[in-house]
XYZ file of C-alpha atoms in Angstrom:
242
model
C 62.273 -8.331 -95.825
C 63.762 -6.309 -98.820
C 67.022 -4.822 -98.016
C 67.077 -0.961 -98.103
C 68.854 0.499 -101.225
C 72.272 1.449 -100.658
C 74.463 4.731 -101.482
C 78.285 4.430 -101.861
C 79.565 6.989 -99.798
C 83.462 8.279 -100.396
C 84.974 10.225 -97.770
C 88.687 11.446 -96.875
C 89.442 11.970 -93.867
C 89.081 10.228 -90.525
C 86.440 12.353 -88.875
C 84.678 13.280 -92.392
C 81.013 13.126 -92.460
C 78.215 13.096 -95.327
C 76.523 15.776 -93.218
C 72.757 16.578 -93.989
C 73.115 15.015 -97.367
C 73.810 11.749 -95.412
C 71.003 12.369 -93.293
C 68.682 12.952 -95.931
C 69.546 10.009 -98.105
C 68.829 7.907 -94.669
C 65.241 9.784 -94.483
C 64.567 9.052 -98.030
C 65.102 5.013 -97.233
C 68.663 4.347 -98.278
C 71.374 2.971 -96.262
C 74.924 4.518 -96.703
C 78.003 2.049 -97.470
C 80.708 4.397 -96.423
C 84.311 3.906 -97.821
C 87.376 5.642 -97.093
C 90.164 4.694 -99.890
C 92.741 6.659 -98.650
C 92.863 4.396 -95.598
C 92.735 1.099 -97.450
C 88.977 0.816 -98.187
C 88.379 -0.817 -101.553
C 85.907 0.381 -103.952
C 83.291 -1.632 -105.674
C 83.916 -3.339 -109.184
C 80.241 -2.517 -110.227
C 77.308 -0.259 -109.032
C 75.224 -3.327 -109.028
C 73.588 -3.263 -105.525
C 73.881 0.634 -105.388
C 71.500 3.344 -106.005
C 74.033 5.760 -106.513
C 77.762 6.870 -105.371
C 78.944 10.276 -103.950
C 82.522 11.263 -103.671
C 82.871 14.090 -101.242
C 85.610 16.698 -100.533
C 89.238 16.652 -99.065
C 92.428 18.793 -98.050
C 94.087 16.807 -100.959
C 93.962 18.059 -104.710
C 92.619 15.879 -107.736
C 96.430 16.715 -109.247
C 98.076 14.715 -106.399
C 100.121 11.381 -107.424
C 98.506 9.626 -104.427
C 97.608 6.269 -105.276
C 94.106 6.553 -103.511
C 93.707 9.782 -105.838
C 94.195 8.321 -108.862
C 91.966 5.152 -107.923
C 89.215 7.056 -107.448
C 89.438 8.967 -110.629
C 89.692 5.886 -112.545
C 86.774 4.222 -110.522
C 84.325 7.052 -111.567
C 84.455 5.144 -114.797
C 82.431 2.446 -113.300
C 79.459 4.455 -112.653
C 79.720 6.437 -116.017
C 80.239 3.017 -118.014
C 76.881 1.604 -115.840
C 74.814 4.319 -116.093
C 74.492 4.408 -112.376
C 73.922 7.943 -110.720
C 77.214 9.703 -109.546
C 77.639 12.990 -107.834
C 80.960 14.819 -106.994
C 81.209 17.560 -104.208
C 84.281 19.859 -104.299
C 87.377 17.402 -104.499
C 84.792 14.594 -106.148
C 83.487 17.114 -109.002
C 87.439 17.789 -109.436
C 87.689 14.235 -109.781
C 84.814 13.740 -112.185
C 86.539 16.317 -114.298
C 89.869 14.744 -114.331
C 88.210 11.349 -115.195
C 86.791 13.374 -118.430
C 89.946 14.821 -119.388
C 89.728 18.424 -117.784
C 92.066 20.769 -115.708
C 91.866 21.377 -112.267
C 94.105 24.475 -111.138
C 94.211 27.494 -109.163
C 92.542 30.979 -109.673
C 94.919 33.233 -111.887
C 94.453 35.969 -109.409
C 95.044 33.870 -106.320
C 91.589 33.827 -105.146
C 89.926 31.412 -103.003
C 86.362 30.661 -102.004
C 85.846 30.310 -98.327
C 82.496 30.954 -97.116
C 79.069 31.670 -98.784
C 78.919 33.241 -101.984
C 76.476 33.891 -105.058
C 75.684 31.144 -107.421
C 73.882 31.996 -110.680
C 72.219 29.095 -112.510
C 72.443 28.658 -116.169
C 69.302 28.350 -118.509
C 70.188 24.850 -118.627
C 70.437 24.780 -114.601
C 67.213 26.899 -114.212
C 65.089 24.418 -116.389
C 66.689 21.321 -114.089
C 65.757 23.071 -110.697
C 65.329 26.075 -108.958
C 68.870 26.662 -107.330
C 69.754 28.684 -104.093
C 71.502 31.950 -104.803
C 74.043 31.758 -101.886
C 75.929 28.506 -101.125
C 78.800 27.535 -98.957
C 82.414 26.908 -100.499
C 85.741 25.804 -99.268
C 88.235 25.469 -101.819
C 91.434 26.848 -103.715
C 91.150 25.206 -106.697
C 88.426 25.140 -109.578
C 88.015 23.280 -113.086
C 87.601 23.921 -116.709
C 84.379 22.290 -118.449
C 85.150 19.280 -120.216
C 83.869 18.584 -123.527
C 80.494 17.469 -123.687
C 79.546 18.763 -119.998
C 76.471 20.691 -119.328
C 77.181 23.660 -117.069
C 74.344 24.297 -114.767
C 75.398 26.918 -112.552
C 78.309 29.682 -112.471
C 79.952 31.215 -109.425
C 81.608 34.715 -108.444
C 85.431 33.898 -108.619
C 85.376 30.137 -110.016
C 82.613 30.225 -112.733
C 82.158 26.562 -113.382
C 80.092 25.548 -110.305
C 77.807 22.869 -111.227
C 77.618 20.455 -114.219
C 76.466 17.164 -115.528
C 77.476 14.801 -118.031
C 75.968 11.706 -119.765
C 72.819 12.622 -117.788
C 73.636 10.677 -114.693
C 76.928 12.066 -113.416
C 76.914 15.346 -111.537
C 79.620 17.747 -110.216
C 79.073 20.307 -107.622
C 82.091 22.711 -106.493
C 79.991 24.197 -103.340
C 78.949 22.171 -99.955
C 75.405 21.748 -99.734
C 75.823 18.898 -97.312
C 77.270 21.486 -94.509
C 75.784 21.354 -91.046
C 76.373 24.027 -88.384
C 78.684 21.542 -86.638
C 80.938 20.951 -89.839
C 80.963 25.025 -90.115
C 82.478 25.321 -86.537
C 84.955 22.670 -87.107
C 86.402 23.528 -90.322
C 86.399 27.153 -89.611
C 88.272 26.413 -86.207
C 90.679 23.934 -87.960
C 91.030 25.715 -91.055
C 91.289 29.598 -89.410
C 94.326 30.432 -91.105
C 92.752 29.985 -94.538
C 90.494 33.006 -93.683
C 93.279 35.470 -94.548
C 93.522 34.020 -98.115
C 92.316 36.601 -100.940
C 88.568 36.533 -101.258
C 87.942 34.359 -98.169
C 84.956 35.210 -95.779
C 85.546 35.967 -92.407
C 84.428 33.314 -89.720
C 81.636 35.526 -88.388
C 80.206 35.354 -92.196
C 80.416 31.714 -92.224
C 78.713 31.013 -89.071
C 76.147 33.734 -89.493
C 75.422 32.693 -93.412
C 74.611 29.352 -92.509
C 71.583 30.480 -90.158
C 70.731 32.901 -93.091
C 71.123 30.690 -96.006
C 70.753 26.911 -95.013
C 66.977 26.721 -95.211
C 66.822 27.672 -99.043
C 69.899 25.197 -99.581
C 68.377 22.464 -97.434
C 65.272 22.724 -99.411
C 67.243 22.854 -102.773
C 69.060 19.670 -101.746
C 66.107 17.428 -100.835
C 64.978 17.856 -104.206
C 68.025 17.583 -105.929
C 68.812 14.324 -104.459
C 65.384 12.940 -105.701
C 66.231 14.530 -109.467
C 69.761 13.206 -109.380
C 68.792 9.514 -108.178
C 66.052 9.705 -111.132
C 68.657 9.904 -113.773
C 69.528 6.103 -113.360
C 70.137 4.923 -116.648
C 70.406 0.956 -115.998
C 66.590 0.198 -115.727
C 66.193 2.133 -118.926
C 69.396 -0.295 -120.715
C 67.633 -3.278 -119.281
C 64.371 -2.234 -120.447
C 65.691 -1.851 -124.256
C 67.631 -5.060 -123.993
C 64.628 -6.872 -123.009
C 62.492 -5.113 -125.622
């Protein structure tokens, strides 16, 4: 029997979950290889045997000097060099930016995005997929756009919300993986953050999930197919074989 294709999942807390993104990948026939480098799990030397990799968010910053943060940022180069699909979400997107030489920093006015906010696709983004117009955020840092990247969507307070580079690697500032249980947990443990500038009240988080998640869910299902279809390793093999 042929083994199911694998997706490498990188998480940053003991209780972290890949949410509905992980659920969808399993429904699409993938197995999830979950690693937590923060707690000593190694990252593979090659993406051979993996169909793609996802680095999720976390409470730390891509600017931190922790060894696991530096190792994850450097490791992204394995995906880029091999042409394997890579997806960074929130912290993972900021790690991709750092790997590419860009900057990660707080908002100049002290604003945060915690809750649901508007998303506006660029022309390039609209050509790629039909994006949701309200997405869930939980961050106080954003990033600039490294040279050579293609901006796919803009946000209200942090302009750069989705981008791609080398066709195969994508960064998303927002949390399309959010489940209702995750929203309840985050807004309970992070209740103090609701008082930060531009943060939404808890009722908007929970009510917004029911209002906006059906569209986000439909978008995520299609996005995952498009993301995984960007794999350049088979193309490189065909060129070498020609």
